[in-house]
Tab-separated table of C-alpha atoms in Angstrom:
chain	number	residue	atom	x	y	z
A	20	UNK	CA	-39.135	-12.290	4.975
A	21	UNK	CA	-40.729	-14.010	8.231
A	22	UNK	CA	-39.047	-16.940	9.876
A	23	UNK	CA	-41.585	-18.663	11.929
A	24	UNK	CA	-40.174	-21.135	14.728
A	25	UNK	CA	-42.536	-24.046	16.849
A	26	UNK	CA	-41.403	-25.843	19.985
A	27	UNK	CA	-40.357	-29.341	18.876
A	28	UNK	CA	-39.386	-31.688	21.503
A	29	UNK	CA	-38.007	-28.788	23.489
A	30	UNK	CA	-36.314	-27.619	20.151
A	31	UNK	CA	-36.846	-24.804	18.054
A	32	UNK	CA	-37.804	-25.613	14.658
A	33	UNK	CA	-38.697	-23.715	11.360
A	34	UNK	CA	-41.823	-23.989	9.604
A	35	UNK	CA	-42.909	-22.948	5.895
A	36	UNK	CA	-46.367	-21.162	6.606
A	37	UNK	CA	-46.870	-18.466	9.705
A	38	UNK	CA	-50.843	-18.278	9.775
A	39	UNK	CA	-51.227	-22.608	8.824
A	40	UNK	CA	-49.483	-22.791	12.447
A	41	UNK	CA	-50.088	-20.144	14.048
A	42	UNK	CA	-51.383	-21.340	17.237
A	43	UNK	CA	-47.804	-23.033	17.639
A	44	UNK	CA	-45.428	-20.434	16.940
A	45	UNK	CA	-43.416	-18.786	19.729
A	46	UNK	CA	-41.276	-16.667	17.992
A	47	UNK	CA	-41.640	-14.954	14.368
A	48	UNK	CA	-38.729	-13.052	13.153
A	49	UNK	CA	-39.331	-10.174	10.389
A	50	UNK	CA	-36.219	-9.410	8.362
A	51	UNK	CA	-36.417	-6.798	5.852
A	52	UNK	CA	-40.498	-6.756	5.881
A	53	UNK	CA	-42.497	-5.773	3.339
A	54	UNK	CA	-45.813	-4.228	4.097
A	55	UNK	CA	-48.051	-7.177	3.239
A	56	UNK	CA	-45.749	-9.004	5.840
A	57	UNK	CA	-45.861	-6.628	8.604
A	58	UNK	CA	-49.605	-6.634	7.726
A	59	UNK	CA	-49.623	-10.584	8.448
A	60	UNK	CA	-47.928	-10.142	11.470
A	61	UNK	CA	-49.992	-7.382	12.616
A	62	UNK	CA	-53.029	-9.567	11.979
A	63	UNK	CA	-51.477	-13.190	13.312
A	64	UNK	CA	-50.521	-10.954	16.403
A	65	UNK	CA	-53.383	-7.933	17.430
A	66	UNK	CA	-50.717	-5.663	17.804
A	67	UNK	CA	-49.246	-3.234	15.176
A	68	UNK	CA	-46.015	-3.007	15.093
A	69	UNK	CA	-43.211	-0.377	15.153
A	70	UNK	CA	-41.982	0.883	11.630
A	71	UNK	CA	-38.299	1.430	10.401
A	72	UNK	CA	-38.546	4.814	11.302
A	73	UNK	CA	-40.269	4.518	14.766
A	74	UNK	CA	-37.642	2.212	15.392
A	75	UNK	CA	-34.561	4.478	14.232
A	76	UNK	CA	-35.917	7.296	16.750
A	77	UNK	CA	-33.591	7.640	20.168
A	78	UNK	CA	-35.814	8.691	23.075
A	79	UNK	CA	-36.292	6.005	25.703
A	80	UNK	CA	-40.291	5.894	24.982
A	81	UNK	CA	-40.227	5.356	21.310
A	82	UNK	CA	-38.033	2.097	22.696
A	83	UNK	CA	-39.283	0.576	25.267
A	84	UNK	CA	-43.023	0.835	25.843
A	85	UNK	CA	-46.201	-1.344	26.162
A	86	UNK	CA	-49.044	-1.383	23.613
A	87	UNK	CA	-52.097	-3.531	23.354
A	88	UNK	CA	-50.933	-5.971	26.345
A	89	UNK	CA	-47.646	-6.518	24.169
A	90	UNK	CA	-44.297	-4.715	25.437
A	91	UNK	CA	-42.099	-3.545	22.943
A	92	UNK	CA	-37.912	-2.947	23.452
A	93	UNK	CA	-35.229	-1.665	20.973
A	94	UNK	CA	-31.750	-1.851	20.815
A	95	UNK	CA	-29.286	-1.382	18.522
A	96	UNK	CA	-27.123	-3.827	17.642
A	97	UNK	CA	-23.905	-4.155	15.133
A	98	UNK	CA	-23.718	-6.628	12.272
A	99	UNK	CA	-20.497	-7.431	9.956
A	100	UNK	CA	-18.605	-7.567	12.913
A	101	UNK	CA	-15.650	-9.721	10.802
A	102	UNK	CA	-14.303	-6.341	9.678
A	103	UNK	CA	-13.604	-3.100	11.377
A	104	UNK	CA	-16.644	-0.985	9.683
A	105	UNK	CA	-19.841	-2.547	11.684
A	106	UNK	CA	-23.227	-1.564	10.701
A	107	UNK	CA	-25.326	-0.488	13.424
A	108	UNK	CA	-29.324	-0.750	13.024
A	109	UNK	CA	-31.730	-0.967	15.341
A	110	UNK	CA	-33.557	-4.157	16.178
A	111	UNK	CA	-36.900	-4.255	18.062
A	112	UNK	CA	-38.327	-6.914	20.491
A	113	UNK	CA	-42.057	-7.444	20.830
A	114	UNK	CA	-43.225	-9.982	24.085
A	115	UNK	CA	-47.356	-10.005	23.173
A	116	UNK	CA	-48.203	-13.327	25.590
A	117	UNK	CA	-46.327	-16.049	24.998
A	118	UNK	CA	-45.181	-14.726	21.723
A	119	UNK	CA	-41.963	-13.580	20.544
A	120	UNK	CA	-41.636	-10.993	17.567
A	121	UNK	CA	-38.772	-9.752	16.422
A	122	UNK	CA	-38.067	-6.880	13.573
A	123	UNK	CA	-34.861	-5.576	11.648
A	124	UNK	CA	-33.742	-4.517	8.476
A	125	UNK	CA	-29.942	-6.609	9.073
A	126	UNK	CA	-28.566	-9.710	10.173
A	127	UNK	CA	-26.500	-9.487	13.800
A	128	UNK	CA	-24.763	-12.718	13.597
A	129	UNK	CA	-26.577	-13.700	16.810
A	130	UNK	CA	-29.840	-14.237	14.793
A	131	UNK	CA	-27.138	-17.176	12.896
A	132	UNK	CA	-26.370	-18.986	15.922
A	133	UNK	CA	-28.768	-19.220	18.185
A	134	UNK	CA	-31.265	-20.556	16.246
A	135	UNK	CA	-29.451	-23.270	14.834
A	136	UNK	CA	-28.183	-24.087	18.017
A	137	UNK	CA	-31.922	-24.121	19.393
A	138	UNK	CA	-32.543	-26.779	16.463
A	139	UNK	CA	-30.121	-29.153	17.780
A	140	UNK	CA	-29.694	-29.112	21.448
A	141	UNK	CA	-32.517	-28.576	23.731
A	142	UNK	CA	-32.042	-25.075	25.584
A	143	UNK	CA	-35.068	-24.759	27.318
A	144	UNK	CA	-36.303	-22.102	24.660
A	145	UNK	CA	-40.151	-23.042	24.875
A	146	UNK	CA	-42.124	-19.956	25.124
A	147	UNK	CA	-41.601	-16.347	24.015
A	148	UNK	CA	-39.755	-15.234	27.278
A	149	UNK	CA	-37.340	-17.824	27.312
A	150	UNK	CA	-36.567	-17.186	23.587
A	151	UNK	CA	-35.435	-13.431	24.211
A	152	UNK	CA	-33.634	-14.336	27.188
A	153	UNK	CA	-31.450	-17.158	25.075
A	154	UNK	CA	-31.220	-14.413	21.957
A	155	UNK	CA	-30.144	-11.698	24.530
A	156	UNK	CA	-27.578	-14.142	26.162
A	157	UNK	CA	-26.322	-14.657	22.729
A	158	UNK	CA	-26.140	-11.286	21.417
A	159	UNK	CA	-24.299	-10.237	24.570
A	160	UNK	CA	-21.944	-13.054	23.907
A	161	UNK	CA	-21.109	-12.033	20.827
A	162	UNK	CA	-20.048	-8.428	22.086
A	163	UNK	CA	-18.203	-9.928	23.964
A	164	UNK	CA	-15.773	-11.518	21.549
A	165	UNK	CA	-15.753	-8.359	19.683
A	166	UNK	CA	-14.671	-6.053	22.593
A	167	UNK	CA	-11.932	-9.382	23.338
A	168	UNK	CA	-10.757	-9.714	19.524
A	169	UNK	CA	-11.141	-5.198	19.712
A	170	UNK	CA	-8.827	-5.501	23.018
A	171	UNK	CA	-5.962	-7.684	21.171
A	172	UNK	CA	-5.873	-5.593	18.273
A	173	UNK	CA	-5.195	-2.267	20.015
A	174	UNK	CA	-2.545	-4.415	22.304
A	175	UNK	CA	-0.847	-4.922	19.305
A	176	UNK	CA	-1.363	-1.139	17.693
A	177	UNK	CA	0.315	-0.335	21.303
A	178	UNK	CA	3.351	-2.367	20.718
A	179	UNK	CA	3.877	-0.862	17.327
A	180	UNK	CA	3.376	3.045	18.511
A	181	UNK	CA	6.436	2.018	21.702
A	182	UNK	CA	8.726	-0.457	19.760
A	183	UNK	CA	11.701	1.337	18.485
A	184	UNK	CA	11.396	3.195	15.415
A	185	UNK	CA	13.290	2.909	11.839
A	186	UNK	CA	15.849	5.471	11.146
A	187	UNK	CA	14.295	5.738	7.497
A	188	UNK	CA	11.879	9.372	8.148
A	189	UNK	CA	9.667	8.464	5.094
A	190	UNK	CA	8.875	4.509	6.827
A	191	UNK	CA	8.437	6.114	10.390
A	192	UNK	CA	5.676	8.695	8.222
A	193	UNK	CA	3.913	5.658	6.866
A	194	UNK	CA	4.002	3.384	10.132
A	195	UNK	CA	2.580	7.011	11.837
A	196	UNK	CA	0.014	6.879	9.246
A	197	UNK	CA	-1.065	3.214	9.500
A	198	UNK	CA	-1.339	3.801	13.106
A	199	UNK	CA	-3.732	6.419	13.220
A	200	UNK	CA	-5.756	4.907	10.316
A	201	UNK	CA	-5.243	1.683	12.949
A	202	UNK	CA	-6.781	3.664	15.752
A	203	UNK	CA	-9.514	5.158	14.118
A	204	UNK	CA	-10.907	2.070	12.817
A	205	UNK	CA	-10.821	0.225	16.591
A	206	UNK	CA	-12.251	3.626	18.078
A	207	UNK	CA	-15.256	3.231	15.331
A	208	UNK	CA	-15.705	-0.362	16.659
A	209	UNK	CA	-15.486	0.480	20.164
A	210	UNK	CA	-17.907	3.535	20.468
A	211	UNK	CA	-20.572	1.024	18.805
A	212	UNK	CA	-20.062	-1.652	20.548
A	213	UNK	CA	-20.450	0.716	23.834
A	214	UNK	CA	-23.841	2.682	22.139
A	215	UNK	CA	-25.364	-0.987	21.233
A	216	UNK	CA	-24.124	-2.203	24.992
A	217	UNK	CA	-26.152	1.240	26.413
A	218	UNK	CA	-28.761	0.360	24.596
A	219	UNK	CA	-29.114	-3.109	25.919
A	220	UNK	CA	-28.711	-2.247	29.402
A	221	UNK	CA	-31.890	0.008	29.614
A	222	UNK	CA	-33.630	-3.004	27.950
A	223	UNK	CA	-32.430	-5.408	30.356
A	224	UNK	CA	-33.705	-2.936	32.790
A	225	UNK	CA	-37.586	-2.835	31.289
A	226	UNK	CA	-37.430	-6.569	30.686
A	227	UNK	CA	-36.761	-6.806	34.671
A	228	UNK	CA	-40.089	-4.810	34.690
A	229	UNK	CA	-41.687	-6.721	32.268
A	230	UNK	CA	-41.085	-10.138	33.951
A	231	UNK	CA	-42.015	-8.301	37.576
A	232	UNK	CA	-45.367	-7.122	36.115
A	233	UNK	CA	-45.656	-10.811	33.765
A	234	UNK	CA	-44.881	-12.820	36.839
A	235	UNK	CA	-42.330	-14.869	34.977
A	236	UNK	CA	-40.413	-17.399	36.400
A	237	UNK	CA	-38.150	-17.164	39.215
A	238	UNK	CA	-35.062	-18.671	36.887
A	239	UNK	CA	-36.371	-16.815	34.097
A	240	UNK	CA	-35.976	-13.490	36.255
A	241	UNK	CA	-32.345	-14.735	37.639
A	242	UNK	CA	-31.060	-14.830	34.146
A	243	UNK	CA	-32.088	-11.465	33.191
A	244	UNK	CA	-30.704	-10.380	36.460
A	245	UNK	CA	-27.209	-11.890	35.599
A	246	UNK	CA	-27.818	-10.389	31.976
A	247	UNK	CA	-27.697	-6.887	33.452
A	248	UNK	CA	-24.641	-7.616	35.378
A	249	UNK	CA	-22.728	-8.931	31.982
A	250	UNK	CA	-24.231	-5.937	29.857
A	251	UNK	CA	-22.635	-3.458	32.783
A	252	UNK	CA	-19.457	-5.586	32.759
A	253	UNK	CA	-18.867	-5.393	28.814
A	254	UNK	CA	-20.208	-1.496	28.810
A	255	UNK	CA	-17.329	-0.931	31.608
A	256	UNK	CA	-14.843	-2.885	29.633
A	257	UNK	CA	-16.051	-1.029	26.451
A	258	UNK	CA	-15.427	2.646	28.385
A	259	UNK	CA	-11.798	1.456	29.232
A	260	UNK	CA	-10.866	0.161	25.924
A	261	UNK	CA	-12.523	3.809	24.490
A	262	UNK	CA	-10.088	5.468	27.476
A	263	UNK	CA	-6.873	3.152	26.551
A	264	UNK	CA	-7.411	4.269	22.211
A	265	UNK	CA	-7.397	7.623	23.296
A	266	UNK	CA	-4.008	7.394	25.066
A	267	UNK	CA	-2.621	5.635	22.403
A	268	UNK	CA	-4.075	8.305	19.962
A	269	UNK	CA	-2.291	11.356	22.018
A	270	UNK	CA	1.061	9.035	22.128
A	271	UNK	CA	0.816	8.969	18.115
A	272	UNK	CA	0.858	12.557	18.210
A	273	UNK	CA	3.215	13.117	20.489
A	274	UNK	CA	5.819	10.664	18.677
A	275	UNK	CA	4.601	12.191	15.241
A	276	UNK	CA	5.418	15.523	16.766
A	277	UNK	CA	9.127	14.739	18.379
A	278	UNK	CA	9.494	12.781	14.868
A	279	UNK	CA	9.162	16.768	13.297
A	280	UNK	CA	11.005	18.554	16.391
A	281	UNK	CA	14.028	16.544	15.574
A	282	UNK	CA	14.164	17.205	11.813
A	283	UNK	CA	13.680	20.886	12.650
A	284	UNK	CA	16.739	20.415	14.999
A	285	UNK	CA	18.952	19.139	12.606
A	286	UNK	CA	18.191	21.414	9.998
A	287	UNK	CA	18.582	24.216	13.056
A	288	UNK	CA	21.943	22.946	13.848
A	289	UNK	CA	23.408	22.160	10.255
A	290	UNK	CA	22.202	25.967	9.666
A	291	UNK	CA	24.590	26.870	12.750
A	292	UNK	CA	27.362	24.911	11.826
A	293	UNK	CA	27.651	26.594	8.213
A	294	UNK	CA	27.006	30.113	9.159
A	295	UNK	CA	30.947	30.653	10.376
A	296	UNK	CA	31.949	29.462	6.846
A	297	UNK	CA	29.589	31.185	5.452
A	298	UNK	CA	30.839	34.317	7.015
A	299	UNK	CA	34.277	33.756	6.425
A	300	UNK	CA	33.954	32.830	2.916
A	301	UNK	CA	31.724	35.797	2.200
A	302	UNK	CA	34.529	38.710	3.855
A	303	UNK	CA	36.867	36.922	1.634
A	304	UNK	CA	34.946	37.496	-1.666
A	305	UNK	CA	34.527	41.038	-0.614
A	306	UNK	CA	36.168	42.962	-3.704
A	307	UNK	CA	38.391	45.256	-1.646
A	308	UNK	CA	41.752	46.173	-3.291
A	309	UNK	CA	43.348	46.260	0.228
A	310	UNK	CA	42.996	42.878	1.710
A	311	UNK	CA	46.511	41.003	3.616
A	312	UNK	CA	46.122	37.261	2.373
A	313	UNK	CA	45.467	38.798	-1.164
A	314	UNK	CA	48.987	38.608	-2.234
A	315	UNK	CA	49.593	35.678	0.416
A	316	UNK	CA	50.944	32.585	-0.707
A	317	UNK	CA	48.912	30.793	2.155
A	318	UNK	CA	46.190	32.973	1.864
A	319	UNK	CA	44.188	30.017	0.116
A	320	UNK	CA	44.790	27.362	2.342
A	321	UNK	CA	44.338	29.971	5.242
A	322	UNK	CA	40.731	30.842	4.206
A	323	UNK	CA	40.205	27.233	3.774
A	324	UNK	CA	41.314	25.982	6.991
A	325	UNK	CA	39.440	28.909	9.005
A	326	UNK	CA	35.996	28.393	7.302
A	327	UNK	CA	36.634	24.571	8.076
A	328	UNK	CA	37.594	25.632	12.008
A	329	UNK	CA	34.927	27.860	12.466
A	330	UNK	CA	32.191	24.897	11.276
A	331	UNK	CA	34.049	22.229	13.307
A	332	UNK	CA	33.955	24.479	16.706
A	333	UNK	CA	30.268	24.935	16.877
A	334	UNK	CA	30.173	20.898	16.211
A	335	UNK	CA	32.281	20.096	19.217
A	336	UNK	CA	30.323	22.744	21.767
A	337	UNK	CA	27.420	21.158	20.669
A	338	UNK	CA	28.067	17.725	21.202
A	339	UNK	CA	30.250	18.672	24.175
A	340	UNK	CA	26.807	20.457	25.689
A	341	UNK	CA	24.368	17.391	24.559
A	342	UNK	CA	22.446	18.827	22.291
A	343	UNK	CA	23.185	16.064	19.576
């Protein structure tokens, strides 16, 4: 599908047919293209474009590189954002004159907003420049709510892991389990966030080239500049958030594992406490014809009352020492 956009009264506005205005369009967005439509493009523009799978490669000149008098930059960028399982795809920038062309195969929610907000309120988006700067300051916007709504959630998962615990063992083994599922799903969201954040800052970077080497304007230039500073802010803010989830994964651990040390100890110490019975009871049911309390009227009650002695002693030197 292309979505072709004019300049209307300063506003960006949809129209129906790409090549019937063609000399007005300033930005043309591909989603999901067929080959007829990147044919069109390719065409309407002078410039062949990048494919899915010259997009999906990772080295820094298959990203950002000029072609043909157009400049090219990829970054990847997350989409279904809503729920903790993003999907990351790669999305591809083409500046050929005062053109904007954009490709990808998913819908950032960025590529929502800002063009509806462009159709109702003048932003100054007039050429293709301005565009990408306005998409970029949107997209990095909308990291930024993610890494904010990504930075309450694990405040909360930290509450849980240092609140006190249930007594119950089998609800402290589900609560441990919902926590590290918990963890794992903010560390997923995190690490992309950061890689689509990387990503953008070595674009910023070329596009601070570009609009050296264009001669773009002077404001056009300061907001890319301040772009740069905000994608280094969030990709700072991502690397702490990544630091803070790891913490909170070793504390899960390290309550899951004094969780099982003090089972162990209780089943160490109940073992302790019944061994003295245990030996008493088991030299009385020896099946010697000699033994004194045999014929002992108290001999019951004596055996009794030792085997309970001899568990109650260890009990008290136990408790007297601290160790329960």
């Amino acid at each position: 599908m292309i979505k072709a956009f004019v300049v209307d009264n300063d506003r960006l506005r949809v129209v129906d047919d790409l090549l019937a205005d063609g000399d007005r369009v300033v930005w043309a967005d591909l989603v999901n293209p067929t080959k007829e439509e990147e044919a069109t493009i390719e065409s309407w523009l002078g410039v062949a474009i990048p494919t899915r799978e010259e997009m999906e490669e990772i080295e820094i000149s298959s990203r950002l590189y000029i072609e043909d008098g157009a400049y090219f930059m990829t970054a990847t960028l997350p989409a279904q954002t809503e729920v903790d399982d993003p999907l990351m795809s790669p999305v591809t920038f083409a500046l050929a004159g005062n053109r904007l062309i954009t490709i990808r195969y998913h819908e950032p929610k960025a590529f929502k907003t800002f063009p509806l907000r462009a159709e109702k309120v003048a932003t100054g988006c007039t050429s293709g420049d301005t565009i990408l700067i306005g998409l970029l300051e949107a997209i990095v916007d909308r990291l930024a709510d993610i890494l904010e709504r990504a930075g309450r959630d694990i405040e909360g998962i930290s509450r849980d892991i240092f609140e006190a615990r249930s007594t119950k063992v089998s609800k402290r083994n589900r609560d441990f389990q919902e926590l590290l599922k918990a963890i794992g799903r903010k560390e997923d969201i995190t690490s992309s966030v950061r890689d689509s954040l990387i990503s953008l800052q070595r674009l910023a970077g070329f596009l601070a080239h570009v609009a050296t080497q264009t001669k773009m304007s002077k404001d056009v230039r300061a907001r890319i500049k301040t772009l740069s500073r905000d994608v280094l802010s969030l990709a700072d803010h991502a690397t702490f958030l990544s630091q803070k989830i790891s913490f909170l994964l070793d504390a899960t651990l390290g309550m899951i594992s004094i969780e099982q040390n003090a089972i162990i100890k209780i089943f160490s110490v109940a073992a302790v406490i019944f061994l003295p019975p245990t030996l008493v009871a088991s030299i009385y049911g020896m099946n010697f014809d000699i033994i004194p309390e045999l014929k002992w009227e108290l001999g019951y009650p004596f055996a009794i009352g030792l085997m309970i002695l001899s568990a109650i002693l260890p009990f008290w030197y136990f408790r007297r020492r601290g160790w329960l």
